[in-house]
Short mmCIF file of C-alpha atoms in Angstrom, two decimals:
data_model
loop_
_atom_site.label_atom_id
_atom_site.label_comp_id
_atom_site.label_asym_id
_atom_site.label_seq_id
_atom_site.Cartn_x
_atom_site.Cartn_y
_atom_site.Cartn_z
CA MET A 11 -18.32 109.17 178.18
CA SER A 12 -21.27 111.85 177.43
CA LYS A 13 -24.69 110.75 176.25
CA LEU A 14 -24.91 110.23 172.40
CA LYS A 15 -27.35 112.84 170.97
CA THR A 16 -28.90 112.92 167.57
CA THR A 17 -30.62 115.54 165.69
CA PHE A 18 -31.91 116.22 162.06
CA PHE A 19 -30.31 118.84 159.45
CA CYS A 20 -31.68 119.25 155.99
CA GLN A 21 -28.68 118.98 153.92
CA ASN A 22 -29.80 121.93 151.52
CA CYS A 23 -29.78 125.06 153.90
CA GLY A 24 -28.95 123.70 157.44
CA THR A 25 -31.87 124.04 159.56
CA GLN A 26 -32.18 121.94 162.31
CA TYR A 27 -35.11 119.67 163.29
CA PRO A 28 -36.00 117.92 166.57
CA LYS A 29 -37.46 114.61 164.26
CA TRP A 30 -37.66 114.07 160.60
CA GLN A 31 -40.15 114.73 158.21
CA GLY A 32 -40.27 114.65 154.57
CA GLN A 33 -40.09 118.45 153.61
CA CYS A 34 -38.04 121.19 154.81
CA ASN A 35 -40.03 123.95 155.74
CA ALA A 36 -37.68 126.45 154.86
CA CYS A 37 -36.23 125.87 151.57
CA LYS A 38 -39.00 123.73 150.89
CA GLN A 39 -36.98 120.77 149.23
CA TRP A 40 -37.90 117.26 149.79
CA ASN A 41 -36.00 114.19 151.21
CA THR A 42 -32.71 116.34 152.28
CA ILE A 43 -33.38 116.04 155.95
CA ALA A 44 -30.54 113.39 157.70
CA GLU A 45 -30.44 112.60 160.78
CA GLU A 46 -26.22 113.34 162.54
CA ILE A 47 -24.95 112.24 165.38
CA ILE A 48 -23.80 115.08 167.89
CA GLN A 49 -21.39 113.59 170.46
CA LYS A 50 -19.23 116.99 171.46
CA GLU A 51 -16.78 116.26 174.04
CA GLU A 52 -15.80 119.06 176.51
CA LYS A 53 -12.53 119.76 175.33
CA THR A 54 -11.50 121.70 172.11
CA SER A 55 -9.24 121.00 169.10
CA TRP A 56 -7.27 123.94 169.24
CA LYS A 57 -5.26 124.52 172.21
CA PRO A 58 -2.72 127.66 172.69
CA THR A 59 0.97 127.26 173.65
CA THR A 60 2.09 128.26 176.86
CA SER A 61 3.62 131.23 175.25
CA GLU A 62 0.16 132.88 174.04
CA VAL A 63 -1.49 135.06 176.69
CA LYS A 64 -5.03 135.21 176.87
CA ARG A 65 -6.44 138.66 176.21
CA VAL A 66 -9.03 139.27 178.93
CA SER A 67 -11.78 141.93 177.65
CA LYS A 68 -13.41 144.70 179.30
CA PRO A 69 -15.70 146.98 178.53
CA LEU A 70 -14.28 150.50 177.29
CA LYS A 71 -15.63 153.58 176.61
CA ILE A 72 -16.34 154.44 172.65
CA LYS A 73 -13.36 157.42 172.89
CA GLU A 74 -10.99 154.89 174.58
CA ILE A 75 -10.82 152.42 171.85
CA ASP A 76 -7.92 152.52 169.59
CA SER A 77 -9.12 153.44 166.24
CA THR A 78 -6.04 153.24 164.36
CA GLN A 79 -6.10 150.82 161.47
CA GLU A 80 -5.28 147.59 161.06
CA VAL A 81 -1.92 146.65 159.18
CA ARG A 82 -2.91 144.28 156.35
CA MET A 83 -0.71 141.40 155.01
CA ASP A 84 -0.07 142.11 151.44
CA SER A 85 -1.32 139.12 149.29
CA THR A 86 0.78 140.11 146.17
CA ASP A 87 -2.53 140.17 143.94
CA GLY A 88 -3.95 143.46 143.12
CA GLU A 89 -6.90 142.76 142.37
CA LEU A 90 -7.31 140.21 145.42
CA ASN A 91 -5.90 143.35 147.93
CA ARG A 92 -8.85 145.29 145.95
CA VAL A 93 -11.61 143.26 146.58
CA LEU A 94 -10.53 142.17 150.58
CA GLY A 95 -10.29 146.45 150.79
CA GLY A 96 -6.53 146.79 150.92
CA GLY A 97 -4.80 143.49 151.89
CA ILE A 98 -5.53 140.35 154.28
CA VAL A 99 -6.27 141.26 158.01
CA PRO A 100 -4.51 139.09 160.49
CA GLY A 101 -6.45 137.11 162.45
CA SER A 102 -9.36 137.12 159.67
CA LEU A 103 -11.48 134.20 158.10
CA ILE A 104 -12.03 134.59 154.35
CA LEU A 105 -14.35 131.89 152.37
CA LEU A 106 -13.94 131.64 148.41
CA GLY A 107 -16.53 129.49 147.20
CA GLY A 108 -17.50 129.03 143.44
CA GLU A 109 -18.31 126.28 141.00
CA PRO A 110 -16.15 123.35 140.04
CA GLY A 111 -13.53 123.80 138.00
CA ILE A 112 -13.67 127.55 138.12
CA GLY A 113 -10.35 128.27 139.37
CA LYS A 114 -10.53 128.36 143.04
CA SER A 115 -7.48 126.13 144.09
CA THR A 116 -5.58 127.59 141.31
CA LEU A 117 -6.41 131.03 142.47
CA LEU A 118 -5.01 130.59 146.08
CA LEU A 119 -2.23 128.34 145.17
CA GLN A 120 -0.57 130.65 142.70
CA ILE A 121 -0.98 133.48 145.77
CA SER A 122 0.56 131.12 148.05
CA LEU A 123 3.83 130.77 145.84
CA LYS A 124 4.02 134.18 145.65
CA LEU A 125 3.71 134.98 149.10
CA PRO A 126 6.65 136.52 151.09
CA TYR A 127 5.09 134.80 154.30
CA LYS A 128 5.24 131.22 155.29
CA THR A 129 1.93 129.66 154.05
CA LEU A 130 0.71 125.94 154.84
CA TYR A 131 -1.18 125.21 152.41
CA VAL A 132 -3.74 122.12 153.29
CA SER A 133 -5.39 120.16 150.55
CA GLY A 134 -8.20 117.54 151.11
CA GLU A 135 -8.87 116.98 147.61
CA GLU A 136 -5.39 116.43 146.07
CA SER A 137 -2.52 114.61 146.65
CA GLN A 138 1.04 116.56 146.81
CA LYS A 139 2.05 115.18 143.90
CA GLN A 140 -0.99 116.60 141.96
CA ILE A 141 -0.39 120.15 144.06
CA LYS A 142 3.31 119.97 142.60
CA MET A 143 1.82 119.64 139.04
CA ARG A 144 -0.01 122.54 139.15
CA ALA A 145 2.38 124.61 140.71
CA GLU A 146 5.18 123.99 138.54
CA ARG A 147 2.81 125.72 136.14
CA ILE A 148 2.62 128.85 137.99
CA ASN A 149 5.73 129.36 139.90
CA PRO A 150 7.66 126.33 140.71
CA ASN A 151 10.69 128.33 142.92
CA SER A 152 9.01 129.04 146.10
CA ASP A 153 10.52 128.32 149.47
CA ASN A 154 7.85 129.77 151.51
CA CYS A 155 4.77 127.94 150.42
CA LEU A 156 4.00 124.37 152.65
CA ILE A 157 1.79 121.75 150.89
CA LEU A 158 -0.12 119.19 153.62
CA THR A 159 -2.60 116.64 152.43
CA GLU A 160 -4.78 116.01 155.67
CA THR A 161 -8.34 115.97 156.17
CA LYS A 162 -8.08 115.85 160.18
CA THR A 163 -8.47 119.29 162.16
CA GLN A 164 -6.41 117.30 165.47
CA ASN A 165 -3.59 116.42 163.08
CA ILE A 166 -3.58 119.90 160.82
CA PHE A 167 -3.33 121.66 164.00
CA ARG A 168 -0.05 119.31 165.03
CA HIS A 169 1.63 120.41 161.82
CA ILE A 170 0.92 124.32 162.38
CA LEU A 171 2.12 124.19 165.99
CA GLU A 172 5.38 122.28 164.64
CA THR A 173 5.86 124.82 161.11
CA GLU A 174 4.29 127.98 162.96
CA PRO A 175 2.67 129.50 159.70
CA ASP A 176 1.51 132.89 159.05
CA ILE A 177 -1.15 132.03 156.62
CA VAL A 178 -3.00 128.85 156.98
CA ILE A 179 -5.37 128.25 153.28
CA ILE A 180 -7.92 125.50 153.73
CA ASP A 181 -9.03 123.54 150.53
CA SER A 182 -11.69 122.59 151.28
CA ILE A 183 -14.09 122.85 154.52
CA GLN A 184 -16.18 120.60 153.08
CA THR A 185 -13.25 117.96 153.65
CA LEU A 186 -12.59 118.21 156.69
CA HIS A 187 -13.85 116.13 159.55
CA THR A 188 -12.76 116.50 163.50
CA ASP A 189 -13.04 113.77 166.23
CA TYR A 190 -15.22 115.57 168.34
CA ILE A 191 -18.35 115.22 166.06
CA GLU A 192 -19.33 111.81 165.05
CA SER A 193 -20.53 112.34 161.49
CA THR A 194 -19.24 112.04 158.13
CA ALA A 195 -17.21 115.06 156.48
CA GLY A 196 -18.98 117.37 154.30
CA SER A 197 -22.33 116.93 156.72
CA ILE A 198 -23.96 120.30 158.64
CA SER A 199 -22.12 119.08 162.03
CA GLN A 200 -18.98 118.87 160.63
CA ILE A 201 -18.67 122.00 158.77
CA ARG A 202 -19.85 124.10 161.67
CA GLU A 203 -17.45 122.08 164.26
CA CYS A 204 -14.63 122.49 162.02
CA THR A 205 -15.05 126.40 161.13
CA ALA A 206 -15.43 127.39 164.80
CA GLU A 207 -12.16 125.45 165.41
CA LEU A 208 -10.38 127.28 163.29
CA ILE A 209 -12.36 130.72 164.08
CA LYS A 210 -10.91 130.09 167.64
CA PHE A 211 -7.87 129.03 166.04
CA ALA A 212 -7.40 132.14 163.81
CA LYS A 213 -8.51 135.05 166.91
CA GLU A 214 -6.00 133.51 169.48
CA THR A 215 -2.82 133.39 167.45
CA ASN A 216 -3.99 136.33 164.56
CA VAL A 217 -3.16 134.30 161.42
CA PRO A 218 -5.54 134.50 158.86
CA VAL A 219 -7.06 131.53 157.69
CA ILE A 220 -8.58 131.37 153.63
CA LEU A 221 -11.06 128.48 153.53
CA ILE A 222 -12.44 127.45 150.22
CA GLY A 223 -16.03 126.10 150.02
CA HIS A 224 -18.26 124.10 147.25
CA ILE A 225 -21.38 125.40 146.07
CA THR A 226 -24.72 123.81 145.78
CA LYS A 227 -26.40 123.55 142.48
CA ASP A 228 -28.28 126.86 143.07
CA GLY A 229 -25.17 129.05 143.10
CA ASN A 230 -25.14 128.96 147.20
CA ILE A 231 -22.24 128.07 149.22
CA ALA A 232 -22.65 124.57 150.45
CA GLY A 233 -23.31 123.81 154.27
CA PRO A 234 -25.27 125.76 157.12
CA LYS A 235 -25.63 129.66 156.28
CA ILE A 236 -24.09 130.15 159.94
CA LEU A 237 -21.38 129.71 157.68
CA GLU A 238 -21.26 132.81 156.16
CA HIS A 239 -22.09 134.28 159.49
CA MET A 240 -19.13 132.78 160.97
CA VAL A 241 -16.59 134.10 158.86
CA ASP A 242 -15.47 137.80 158.50
CA THR A 243 -15.43 138.05 154.52
CA VAL A 244 -17.21 135.78 151.69
CA LEU A 245 -15.69 136.03 148.17
CA GLN A 246 -17.19 134.25 145.68
CA PHE A 247 -15.43 133.41 142.52
CA GLU A 248 -17.33 133.42 139.21
CA GLY A 249 -17.24 132.92 135.77
CA ASP A 250 -18.30 131.05 132.45
CA ARG A 251 -15.99 127.60 131.69
CA ASN A 252 -16.31 128.53 128.18
CA HIS A 253 -14.47 131.94 128.08
CA VAL A 254 -11.38 132.60 129.89
CA TYR A 255 -12.89 135.68 131.96
CA ARG A 256 -12.88 135.48 135.68
CA ILE A 257 -14.97 137.85 138.24
CA LEU A 258 -14.26 137.95 142.14
CA ARG A 259 -16.55 139.88 144.32
CA SER A 260 -17.27 140.08 147.95
CA LEU A 261 -20.67 139.44 149.18
CA LYS A 262 -19.69 140.08 153.21
CA ASN A 263 -16.33 141.77 154.47
CA ARG A 264 -16.29 143.11 157.67
CA PHE A 265 -13.06 144.74 157.09
CA GLY A 266 -13.80 147.16 153.49
CA SER A 267 -16.34 147.42 151.42
CA THR A 268 -18.16 144.79 149.40
CA ALA A 269 -18.79 146.84 146.37
CA GLU A 270 -15.54 146.31 144.99
CA LEU A 271 -14.68 143.31 142.39
CA GLY A 272 -11.26 141.76 140.74
CA ILE A 273 -11.24 140.34 136.92
CA TYR A 274 -8.80 137.67 135.92
CA GLU A 275 -7.93 135.83 132.36
CA MET A 276 -7.46 132.08 133.07
CA GLN A 277 -4.54 131.08 131.16
CA GLY A 278 -2.07 128.00 130.89
CA SER A 279 0.13 129.44 133.65
CA GLY A 280 -2.55 130.30 136.03
CA LEU A 281 -4.79 133.09 136.32
CA ARG A 282 -3.64 136.83 135.00
CA GLU A 283 -5.09 139.80 136.68
CA VAL A 284 -6.90 142.26 134.16
CA SER A 285 -5.74 145.71 135.46
CA ASN A 286 -8.17 147.40 132.59
CA PRO A 287 -10.67 144.76 131.76
CA SER A 288 -12.44 147.48 129.07
CA GLU A 289 -9.83 146.62 126.69
CA ILE A 290 -10.53 142.75 126.66
CA LEU A 291 -14.59 143.52 126.69
CA ILE A 292 -14.42 145.74 123.38
CA SER A 293 -13.43 143.72 120.17
CA HIS A 294 -10.78 145.36 117.74
CA ARG A 295 -12.06 145.41 114.80
CA GLU A 296 -10.59 147.26 111.75
CA GLU A 297 -13.83 148.21 109.69
CA GLU A 298 -17.18 149.97 111.40
CA LEU A 299 -19.91 147.46 111.59
CA SER A 300 -23.71 147.77 112.27
CA GLY A 301 -25.35 146.26 114.92
CA THR A 302 -22.61 147.03 118.05
CA ALA A 303 -22.40 149.69 120.43
CA ILE A 304 -20.50 150.00 123.12
CA ALA A 305 -22.02 150.71 126.93
CA SER A 306 -20.33 152.52 129.75
CA THR A 307 -21.16 150.30 132.77
CA LEU A 308 -20.60 149.77 136.52
CA GLU A 309 -19.30 146.82 138.45
CA GLY A 310 -19.03 147.51 142.14
CA MET A 311 -17.07 150.60 142.38
CA ARG A 312 -15.37 150.22 139.05
CA PRO A 313 -16.29 151.70 135.49
CA LEU A 314 -16.45 149.29 132.71
CA MET A 315 -16.77 149.76 128.56
CA ILE A 316 -18.42 146.67 127.14
CA GLU A 317 -19.44 145.79 123.65
CA ILE A 318 -23.62 145.29 123.30
CA GLN A 319 -24.05 143.54 119.84
CA ALA A 320 -27.26 142.59 118.02
CA LEU A 321 -29.08 141.44 115.39
CA VAL A 322 -32.38 142.05 113.83
CA SER A 323 -33.67 139.99 110.80
CA THR A 324 -36.69 139.23 109.42
CA ALA A 325 -38.56 136.49 111.47
CA VAL A 326 -38.81 133.38 109.13
CA TYR A 327 -41.62 131.59 111.57
CA GLY A 328 -44.56 133.38 112.49
CA THR A 329 -43.43 133.94 116.25
CA PRO A 330 -40.37 136.25 116.18
CA GLN A 331 -37.83 135.07 118.66
CA ARG A 332 -36.21 137.08 121.49
CA SER A 333 -32.44 135.67 122.48
CA THR A 334 -30.22 137.31 125.38
CA THR A 335 -26.96 136.32 126.35
CA GLY A 336 -25.44 138.68 129.34
CA TYR A 337 -28.58 140.40 129.24
CA ASN A 338 -32.67 140.55 130.99
CA ALA A 339 -34.43 138.89 128.57
CA LYS A 340 -38.04 140.58 130.02
CA ARG A 341 -35.87 144.05 129.71
CA LEU A 342 -34.88 143.24 126.33
CA ASN A 343 -39.23 142.92 125.37
CA MET A 344 -39.84 145.76 127.74
CA ILE A 345 -37.06 148.07 125.41
CA LEU A 346 -38.71 146.51 122.12
CA ALA A 347 -41.85 147.64 123.15
CA VAL A 348 -40.94 150.92 123.48
CA LEU A 349 -39.29 151.19 120.18
CA GLU A 350 -42.14 150.32 118.70
CA LYS A 351 -44.91 152.26 121.08
CA ARG A 352 -42.63 155.53 121.28
CA ALA A 353 -40.43 155.79 118.45
CA GLY A 354 -42.19 154.03 115.65
CA PHE A 355 -39.96 151.12 114.33
CA ARG A 356 -42.01 148.14 113.36
CA LEU A 357 -39.71 145.26 115.21
CA GLY A 358 -42.49 143.12 116.18
CA THR A 359 -42.31 140.94 113.33
CA LYS A 360 -38.32 140.70 113.23
CA ASP A 361 -36.22 138.14 115.29
CA VAL A 362 -33.79 140.14 117.75
CA PHE A 363 -30.73 138.71 119.15
CA LEU A 364 -28.86 140.34 121.95
CA ASN A 365 -25.24 139.23 123.19
CA VAL A 366 -22.86 141.17 125.96
CA THR A 367 -19.52 140.23 124.63
CA GLY A 368 -16.55 138.76 126.93
CA GLY A 369 -19.06 136.31 128.91
CA ILE A 370 -19.94 138.51 131.48
CA SER A 371 -23.47 139.20 132.80
CA VAL A 372 -24.79 142.64 133.29
CA ASP A 373 -27.73 144.10 135.63
CA ASP A 374 -26.70 147.57 135.15
CA PRO A 375 -29.87 149.30 133.84
CA ALA A 376 -27.49 152.29 132.37
CA ILE A 377 -26.66 149.60 129.33
CA ASP A 378 -30.01 150.40 127.92
CA LEU A 379 -29.47 153.02 126.05
CA ALA A 380 -26.63 151.24 124.39
CA VAL A 381 -28.77 148.46 123.46
CA VAL A 382 -31.44 150.90 122.16
CA ALA A 383 -28.20 152.19 119.71
CA ALA A 384 -27.39 148.39 118.84
CA ILE A 385 -30.68 147.22 118.22
CA LEU A 386 -31.51 150.50 115.91
CA SER A 387 -27.78 149.99 114.32
CA SER A 388 -28.61 146.18 113.09
CA ASN A 389 -32.37 147.38 111.65
CA GLU A 390 -31.36 150.27 109.77
CA ASP A 391 -27.86 148.18 108.97
CA ILE A 392 -25.92 151.87 109.93
CA ALA A 393 -22.97 151.19 111.65
CA VAL A 394 -22.27 153.52 114.91
CA GLY A 395 -19.10 154.63 115.23
CA LYS A 396 -16.00 153.02 117.57
CA ASP A 397 -15.76 156.01 119.39
CA VAL A 398 -19.03 156.85 120.62
CA CYS A 399 -20.54 155.13 123.70
CA PHE A 400 -23.48 155.56 125.68
CA ALA A 401 -24.69 155.93 129.45
CA GLY A 402 -28.57 155.90 129.94
CA GLU A 403 -31.68 154.32 131.20
CA VAL A 404 -34.35 153.99 129.25
CA GLY A 405 -38.00 154.21 130.60
CA LEU A 406 -41.74 153.22 129.86
CA SER A 407 -42.50 156.45 127.76
CA GLY A 408 -39.21 156.80 125.82
CA GLU A 409 -37.27 159.02 128.12
CA ILE A 410 -33.90 158.71 128.79
CA ARG A 411 -33.17 158.47 132.43
CA PRO A 412 -30.69 159.87 134.77
CA ILE A 413 -28.17 157.21 136.10
CA ASN A 414 -25.87 157.11 138.95
CA ARG A 415 -21.76 158.13 139.04
CA VAL A 416 -22.58 159.47 135.45
CA GLU A 417 -19.23 161.56 136.31
CA GLN A 418 -17.07 158.79 136.58
CA ARG A 419 -18.24 156.75 133.48
CA ILE A 420 -17.70 159.79 131.76
CA GLN A 421 -14.30 160.13 133.09
CA GLU A 422 -13.78 156.50 131.82
CA ALA A 423 -14.48 156.86 128.48
CA GLU A 424 -12.18 159.61 127.96
CA LYS A 425 -9.57 157.86 129.30
CA LEU A 426 -10.01 154.99 126.93
CA GLY A 427 -10.09 157.48 123.85
CA PHE A 428 -13.96 158.12 123.12
CA SER A 429 -14.64 160.96 121.42
CA THR A 430 -18.42 160.86 122.26
CA ILE A 431 -20.17 159.90 125.57
CA PHE A 432 -24.54 160.14 125.01
CA VAL A 433 -25.74 160.81 128.51
CA SER A 434 -29.37 162.14 130.07
CA LYS A 435 -29.94 165.34 130.20
CA TYR A 436 -31.58 165.17 133.66
CA ASN A 437 -28.03 164.12 135.09
CA LYS A 438 -26.07 166.59 137.10
CA ILE A 439 -22.24 167.06 135.22
CA SER A 440 -19.95 169.72 137.09
CA ILE A 441 -17.05 167.99 134.65
CA LYS A 442 -15.14 171.33 132.61
CA ASN A 443 -12.95 171.35 130.00
CA ALA A 444 -13.84 167.77 129.44
CA LEU A 445 -11.53 166.27 125.91
CA ILE A 446 -15.21 164.21 125.11
CA LYS A 447 -18.10 165.55 124.00
CA ILE A 448 -20.88 164.83 126.02
CA VAL A 449 -24.31 164.89 124.04
CA LEU A 450 -27.20 164.74 126.64
CA VAL A 451 -30.29 163.16 124.98
CA SER A 452 -33.94 163.60 126.82
CA LYS A 453 -35.81 161.32 124.67
CA ILE A 454 -35.14 157.73 122.53
CA GLU A 455 -36.32 159.96 119.22
CA GLU A 456 -33.28 162.66 119.99
CA VAL A 457 -30.88 159.48 119.88
CA VAL A 458 -32.02 158.07 116.60
CA GLU A 459 -31.93 161.60 115.17
CA GLN A 460 -28.29 162.33 116.51
CA LEU A 461 -27.04 158.74 115.58
CA PHE A 462 -28.97 157.92 112.28
CA GLY A 463 -30.62 161.53 111.00
#
């Protein structure tokens, strides 16, 4: 029996300390440091079978290394394949995080029910009957998905040896515990040890493992930060539970780009892939209304057309209100100051409300020009044409600054049937014979003259 050893971990960020203290030096949180017992035996939880040959690595010259791409497993989900970089890499470990109730378990369950591979879905949070009730809404006729409710890693690996699945899904890593660490499930040491055992299993058997992870109140994945370093891919599932749309982002990907994102729509029968998000983010209205403008933005590598709504009204009280949804409030104040100083619009005594439709938040500065158009449209009570869109950043001197990947935005606007797009004249555009009219502007005054002159 090895000697009992204890150490202290911050339950918020995972920093280790030799003794207890009131405040964590790393994250500055109070009363988050707890003592945990570490008693790890020499043996490991995962034991490969006799048929598995141990691979002994040796140094190779760079030109001798096989550069052929790894054959990926099709997840049957176009959005997930895009975010992962083409599919699931065999032997990889994928961590999916997100808020409670956002749809993490639903997403992975519906994928496991549609996969042509034998999948073992391990749940430590729900019973088999609960999972069956959800599966009946999604795809009840699946022969490849096995459901296991277990939290002990030793029992999970025993079932893996019996069933020999092609993919393993764990829901969630915070509920697992191993006998080789004497601490409660969800603690720093348990999460780290259970993940290490799953990594060893994935790399030795070439079976991909997908983990679901909880998040903290700050939106970070719960557990030690080393958890994100250990896995191959970190995915974030986000969205507003009051809206039906969900966004899947890649925060880390050793096998592909982190610039891609997938969009889903939550329905009663599960999550539906949204192949053309621009259509759902633009409201379909018969008549033209003032205070709305369409912006061409980029989410990762994907161009989106989103609708900006603005309402400008006379302030009832002495101090005017500034309210935004899905847009940076400080940037709105900056744009209002530019409009007042450079363009001569008296907005200092008026309430301004701004909304990005669809329940998404946008940080792209290229939507500044659409924000300006929506505010001025509401202020003048003149509608901007439904077939007009904008892509440009507004500077402090009122100039329209160039933006990145402008040609991709123009092509997306043309594909969706827009007739006119306003962009900065400082952008270098090489598109020839475009069906869409490209209006080049350099100052806000030129935009005002073109729209309302």
